[in-house]
Structures are given as structure tokens and as C-alpha cells.
Tab-separated table of C-alpha atoms in Angstrom:
chain	number	residue	atom	x	y	z
R	1	MET	CA	-11.329	-25.355	-54.890
R	2	LYS	CA	-13.846	-28.061	-55.743
R	3	LEU	CA	-12.550	-31.561	-55.115
R	4	ALA	CA	-13.773	-35.140	-55.565
R	5	ILE	CA	-12.352	-38.291	-53.990
R	6	ILE	CA	-11.984	-41.809	-55.374
R	7	GLY	CA	-11.279	-44.774	-53.121
R	8	THR	CA	-12.279	-47.189	-50.376
R	9	GLY	CA	-11.226	-48.195	-46.895
R	10	SER	CA	-9.571	-46.360	-44.038
R	11	GLN	CA	-7.021	-44.577	-46.226
R	12	CYS	CA	-9.755	-42.947	-48.304
R	13	GLN	CA	-11.615	-42.087	-45.104
R	14	GLN	CA	-8.508	-40.301	-43.803
R	15	HIS	CA	-8.270	-38.304	-47.032
R	16	LEU	CA	-11.950	-37.345	-46.840
R	17	ARG	CA	-11.737	-36.175	-43.248
R	18	ALA	CA	-8.553	-34.228	-43.948
R	19	TRP	CA	-10.048	-32.390	-46.941
R	20	LEU	CA	-13.126	-31.471	-44.915
R	21	THR	CA	-10.926	-29.460	-42.528
R	22	PHE	CA	-9.809	-27.017	-45.248
R	23	ARG	CA	-11.973	-23.931	-45.644
R	24	GLU	CA	-10.632	-23.384	-49.152
R	25	VAL	CA	-11.764	-26.848	-50.294
R	26	THR	CA	-15.287	-28.052	-51.036
R	27	VAL	CA	-15.674	-31.803	-51.432
R	28	VAL	CA	-18.308	-32.026	-54.159
R	29	GLY	CA	-18.350	-35.768	-54.759
R	30	ILE	CA	-16.986	-39.181	-53.903
R	31	ILE	CA	-16.688	-42.347	-55.979
R	32	THR	CA	-16.732	-45.362	-53.704
R	33	GLN	CA	-18.364	-48.751	-53.119
R	34	ASP	CA	-17.542	-48.579	-49.405
R	35	SER	CA	-20.788	-48.375	-47.411
R	36	THR	CA	-19.038	-46.760	-44.435
R	37	LEU	CA	-17.663	-43.998	-46.646
R	38	GLN	CA	-21.026	-43.573	-48.340
R	39	GLN	CA	-22.674	-42.998	-44.966
R	40	GLU	CA	-20.019	-40.485	-43.952
R	41	ALA	CA	-20.403	-38.691	-47.284
R	42	GLU	CA	-24.165	-38.446	-46.836
R	43	VAL	CA	-23.721	-36.959	-43.357
R	44	ASN	CA	-21.483	-34.255	-44.843
R	45	GLY	CA	-23.767	-33.554	-47.811
R	46	ILE	CA	-21.385	-35.051	-50.377
R	47	THR	CA	-22.842	-36.575	-53.540
R	48	ILE	CA	-21.978	-40.230	-54.167
R	49	TYR	CA	-21.134	-41.411	-57.696
R	50	ASN	CA	-20.443	-44.833	-59.176
R	51	ARG	CA	-18.241	-43.735	-62.070
R	52	LEU	CA	-15.958	-40.839	-62.959
R	53	GLU	CA	-17.962	-40.178	-66.146
R	54	SER	CA	-21.061	-39.361	-64.093
R	55	LEU	CA	-19.136	-37.103	-61.750
R	56	ILE	CA	-17.643	-35.140	-64.649
R	57	GLN	CA	-21.020	-34.863	-66.372
R	58	TYR	CA	-23.021	-33.616	-63.404
R	59	THR	CA	-20.458	-31.841	-61.190
R	60	ASP	CA	-18.098	-28.920	-61.584
R	61	VAL	CA	-14.808	-30.216	-60.157
R	62	ASP	CA	-11.254	-28.848	-60.202
R	63	VAL	CA	-9.302	-31.722	-58.667
R	64	ILE	CA	-9.747	-35.440	-58.050
R	65	ASP	CA	-7.917	-37.215	-55.258
R	66	VAL	CA	-7.301	-40.904	-55.984
R	67	ALA	CA	-6.816	-42.175	-52.440
R	68	THR	CA	-6.534	-45.941	-53.017
R	69	PRO	CA	-5.387	-48.159	-55.920
R	70	VAL	CA	-7.627	-48.426	-58.990
R	71	ARG	CA	-7.556	-51.085	-61.696
R	72	SER	CA	-7.135	-48.718	-64.692
R	73	PRO	CA	-5.067	-45.732	-63.525
R	74	LEU	CA	-4.117	-44.584	-67.035
R	75	GLU	CA	-7.734	-44.598	-68.188
R	76	LEU	CA	-8.839	-42.644	-65.115
R	77	VAL	CA	-6.074	-40.042	-65.382
R	78	THR	CA	-6.686	-39.620	-69.125
R	79	MET	CA	-10.400	-39.054	-68.564
R	80	ALA	CA	-9.714	-36.468	-65.881
R	81	ALA	CA	-7.054	-34.657	-67.932
R	82	GLU	CA	-9.325	-34.447	-70.977
R	83	ALA	CA	-11.915	-32.780	-68.735
R	84	ASN	CA	-9.257	-30.287	-67.518
R	85	ILE	CA	-9.276	-31.764	-64.007
R	86	HIS	CA	-6.074	-31.894	-61.956
R	87	VAL	CA	-5.165	-35.245	-60.384
R	88	ILE	CA	-3.717	-36.064	-56.968
R	89	TYR	CA	-2.601	-39.683	-57.123
R	90	GLY	CA	-1.784	-40.622	-53.534
R	91	THR	CA	-1.313	-44.331	-54.103
R	92	LEU	CA	0.565	-46.773	-56.298
R	93	ALA	CA	0.627	-45.113	-59.689
R	94	ALA	CA	0.811	-47.997	-62.155
R	95	ILE	CA	2.266	-51.413	-62.731
R	96	ASN	CA	5.022	-50.252	-65.076
R	97	SER	CA	7.029	-47.162	-65.969
R	98	ASN	CA	5.554	-47.005	-69.476
R	99	GLU	CA	2.073	-46.466	-68.043
R	100	VAL	CA	3.357	-43.793	-65.680
R	101	SER	CA	5.036	-42.007	-68.618
R	102	LYS	CA	1.745	-42.014	-70.525
R	103	MET	CA	-0.053	-40.563	-67.492
R	104	ILE	CA	2.492	-37.753	-67.287
R	105	SER	CA	2.308	-37.082	-71.034
R	106	VAL	CA	-1.487	-36.829	-71.172
R	107	CYS	CA	-1.514	-34.404	-68.244
R	108	MET	CA	1.167	-32.253	-69.861
R	109	LYS	CA	-0.798	-32.273	-73.120
R	110	HIS	CA	-3.925	-30.932	-71.429
R	111	LYS	CA	-1.941	-28.637	-69.080
R	112	VAL	CA	-3.230	-30.150	-65.855
R	113	GLN	CA	-1.201	-31.083	-62.814
R	114	LEU	CA	-0.485	-34.689	-61.847
R	115	LEU	CA	0.698	-34.914	-58.248
R	116	MET	CA	2.110	-38.321	-57.327
R	117	GLY	CA	1.880	-39.278	-53.662
R	118	ASN	CA	3.385	-42.774	-53.566
R	119	THR	CA	6.757	-41.568	-52.292
R	120	TYR	CA	8.562	-40.643	-49.087
R	121	ARG	CA	10.424	-37.782	-50.771
R	122	HIS	CA	7.864	-35.311	-49.425
R	123	THR	CA	7.441	-36.902	-45.978
R	124	PRO	CA	9.072	-34.701	-43.284
R	125	GLU	CA	10.757	-37.477	-41.300
R	126	PHE	CA	12.284	-39.044	-44.432
R	127	ILE	CA	13.422	-35.632	-45.692
R	128	GLN	CA	15.137	-34.958	-42.358
R	129	ALA	CA	16.731	-38.416	-42.330
R	130	ARG	CA	18.183	-37.819	-45.794
R	131	LEU	CA	19.504	-34.385	-44.804
R	132	GLN	CA	21.247	-35.820	-41.742
R	133	ILE	CA	22.772	-38.644	-43.770
R	134	ASN	CA	23.986	-36.285	-46.507
R	135	LYS	CA	25.510	-33.926	-43.925
R	136	GLY	CA	27.358	-36.798	-42.322
R	137	LEU	CA	25.698	-36.173	-38.958
R	138	ILE	CA	25.309	-39.895	-38.262
R	139	GLY	CA	28.783	-40.816	-39.459
R	140	LYS	CA	29.576	-43.397	-42.111
R	141	THR	CA	26.484	-45.400	-42.995
R	142	GLY	CA	26.845	-49.151	-42.607
R	143	VAL	CA	23.439	-50.845	-42.569
R	144	ILE	CA	19.987	-49.275	-42.977
R	145	ARG	CA	17.060	-51.199	-41.461
R	146	ILE	CA	13.542	-50.127	-42.402
R	147	ARG	CA	10.564	-52.003	-41.003
R	148	SER	CA	7.087	-51.871	-42.523
R	149	GLY	CA	3.946	-53.961	-42.605
R	150	VAL	CA	0.335	-53.983	-43.757
R	151	PRO	CA	-2.485	-56.421	-42.927
R	152	TYR	CA	-2.836	-59.215	-45.434
R	153	PRO	CA	-6.314	-59.146	-47.037
R	154	ASN	CA	-8.719	-62.008	-46.506
R	155	ASN	CA	-12.148	-62.994	-47.794
R	156	ASP	CA	-13.871	-61.146	-44.938
R	157	ASP	CA	-12.110	-57.875	-45.807
R	158	GLN	CA	-13.312	-57.068	-49.319
R	159	ILE	CA	-12.381	-53.382	-49.033
R	160	ASN	CA	-8.673	-54.209	-48.727
R	161	ILE	CA	-8.737	-57.336	-50.903
R	162	ASP	CA	-6.260	-55.862	-53.453
R	163	ARG	CA	-3.766	-54.468	-50.946
R	164	ASN	CA	-0.191	-55.562	-51.454
R	165	LEU	CA	2.718	-55.130	-49.059
R	166	PHE	CA	5.385	-54.618	-51.715
R	167	ASN	CA	3.314	-52.062	-53.635
R	168	GLU	CA	2.222	-50.099	-50.563
R	169	VAL	CA	5.394	-49.992	-48.474
R	170	GLY	CA	8.135	-51.662	-50.505
R	171	LEU	CA	8.200	-49.296	-53.474
R	172	PRO	CA	8.252	-46.050	-51.444
R	173	HIS	CA	11.129	-47.404	-49.362
R	174	PHE	CA	13.117	-48.448	-52.428
R	175	ASP	CA	12.490	-45.042	-53.984
R	176	TRP	CA	13.756	-43.280	-50.842
R	177	LEU	CA	16.848	-45.495	-50.657
R	178	ARG	CA	17.705	-44.749	-54.289
R	179	TRP	CA	17.054	-41.022	-53.744
R	180	THR	CA	19.290	-40.972	-50.680
R	181	PHE	CA	22.076	-43.409	-51.562
R	182	GLY	CA	21.891	-43.751	-55.347
R	183	GLU	CA	21.591	-46.894	-57.438
R	184	GLY	CA	22.559	-50.166	-55.786
R	185	ARG	CA	25.071	-52.611	-57.181
R	186	ASN	CA	22.817	-55.657	-56.717
R	187	GLY	CA	20.088	-56.979	-54.436
R	188	ASP	CA	18.183	-60.054	-53.281
R	189	VAL	CA	15.094	-60.964	-51.251
R	190	LYS	CA	14.661	-63.940	-48.944
R	191	THR	CA	12.256	-65.243	-46.310
R	192	CYS	CA	13.974	-65.810	-42.990
R	193	LYS	CA	11.172	-66.759	-40.608
R	194	SER	CA	7.591	-68.006	-40.575
R	195	PHE	CA	5.218	-68.132	-37.603
R	196	ARG	CA	1.532	-68.136	-36.683
R	197	TYR	CA	-0.256	-65.360	-34.771
R	198	ARG	CA	-3.996	-64.998	-34.094
R	199	GLY	CA	-4.789	-67.791	-36.511
R	200	TYR	CA	-2.831	-66.380	-39.456
R	201	SER	CA	0.500	-67.368	-40.945
R	202	HIS	CA	3.150	-64.643	-40.979
R	203	ARG	CA	6.360	-64.434	-42.943
R	204	ILE	CA	9.273	-62.123	-42.323
R	205	TRP	CA	11.445	-61.286	-45.290
R	206	PHE	CA	14.596	-59.278	-45.853
R	207	CYS	CA	15.665	-57.437	-48.952
R	208	HIS	CA	19.368	-56.644	-49.254
R	209	ILE	CA	20.585	-53.862	-51.534
R	210	ALA	CA	24.355	-53.945	-51.914
R	211	TYR	CA	26.393	-50.789	-52.466
R	212	ASP	CA	30.157	-50.498	-52.665
R	213	GLY	CA	31.416	-51.560	-49.247
R	214	TRP	CA	28.102	-51.740	-47.369
R	215	ASN	CA	24.496	-52.980	-47.478
R	216	ASN	CA	20.965	-51.705	-47.004
R	217	ARG	CA	18.433	-54.001	-45.382
R	218	LEU	CA	14.726	-53.497	-45.955
R	219	PHE	CA	12.618	-55.465	-43.487
R	220	GLY	CA	9.050	-56.513	-44.241
R	221	MET	CA	6.333	-58.671	-42.722
R	222	PHE	CA	3.113	-59.929	-44.234
R	223	LEU	CA	0.361	-62.456	-43.608
R	224	VAL	CA	-0.539	-65.391	-45.836
């Protein structure tokens, strides 16, 4: 299988290194502005491209792996589907459900696969947690506490400048909670504490999702 990668930062680097371990996969190209990734690609004999159009024109590729968020996901997926290229989208898919629906439709039209990765439904530990909850092995559920965090981007970190806590860790958690417990009755978000650490301001927030008779609590922390 011939594969190309799109992305920047450490997450894209993890994807690249993982794909290089598969004998059945040949990484034929990478689209990135990250100089560290470009150097690693050159060491491994991988061609660097600036745009998907160039990659499609000059390279025979079966699959593209979108490892980090892009600004025009629908445009990218449409371009790949029209070239009969399968898409692995391992990041936040889109800003609204309408755009996601269009991505799915265009891939169905051209009979290519669209594999969405921004979910915990395929993560072993979350699958096992759901199985234990559904089997009643932990008893009656009262409060669920999930803690997540990502570094807040700053002007010195241009690679991660567009990272967003809610998009990266909030949405997958909400999706898993809905998958496991169903739709909530209501919910709210509030900041409960602020503090400074290593020169940055931190905020801790809680999101409550109310079900009949009990609550879920999603815990998050971010820098500002």
C-alpha cells in the first residue's frame, strides 16, 4: 500500500514513524511545513510536497493520512476522493455536522473509504471501560470523572498554534460518554480555579452532563 501523510508537529511525527514500521506500507510522500518532519522525511527517502495537488499529480498513492487539523477538510477530502484515494482522518473532522456529512457523501460517491480517527470508540481502554460499565461490573454508575489536557499554543510554538483543548480532547470524551451512557438531559461548563505555573496562566474547568438521577463530570485544564 502506498501512503502519504499530511500534518505537522509531534502527532504527525508519531504517525510517520508508525507507518514506517509496516512492511506492507510504503510512505511515498509527506505534505508538511514542519522543518523537523521534512528532515526526517529526507532521511527516510520520502518526497516532500507543499500541496495535495502536486502529490496527486506526481505520485501514485492509495491512501492519505491526515494526522493533524487542516483549514479546509472538505476540500482536501473531496480532492482525494475524486482521485480515488482513500482517506484516514485521524484528527478533528470538521467544524460542523453538515461538513462531515458532505465528506462522507463524496467518499461514498467515488467509492473510497473515509476512516475517522477523532474518537475513543476504537481505543482499547475505552472499549474495555464501556464493556465493564454495560456488564454492571463496577456497580451503579454515579459520577464519571475524565481528566485531559493539552499545552496551550503560544507565539513561539507556531506548529501547534491552532491546537484547541475542546476540539482535541473534549469532543472525543463527549462522543464516548454519549456512546456509553446515551444522550444527556442537560449540561453546563464552568471555570472553578485559576493559577499560574511556569509563567503561564492555567484554568481548570468542569463540564457537567446530567442524566436521570446522576451526573457525568468531564475535567479539563488549559493555559491562557
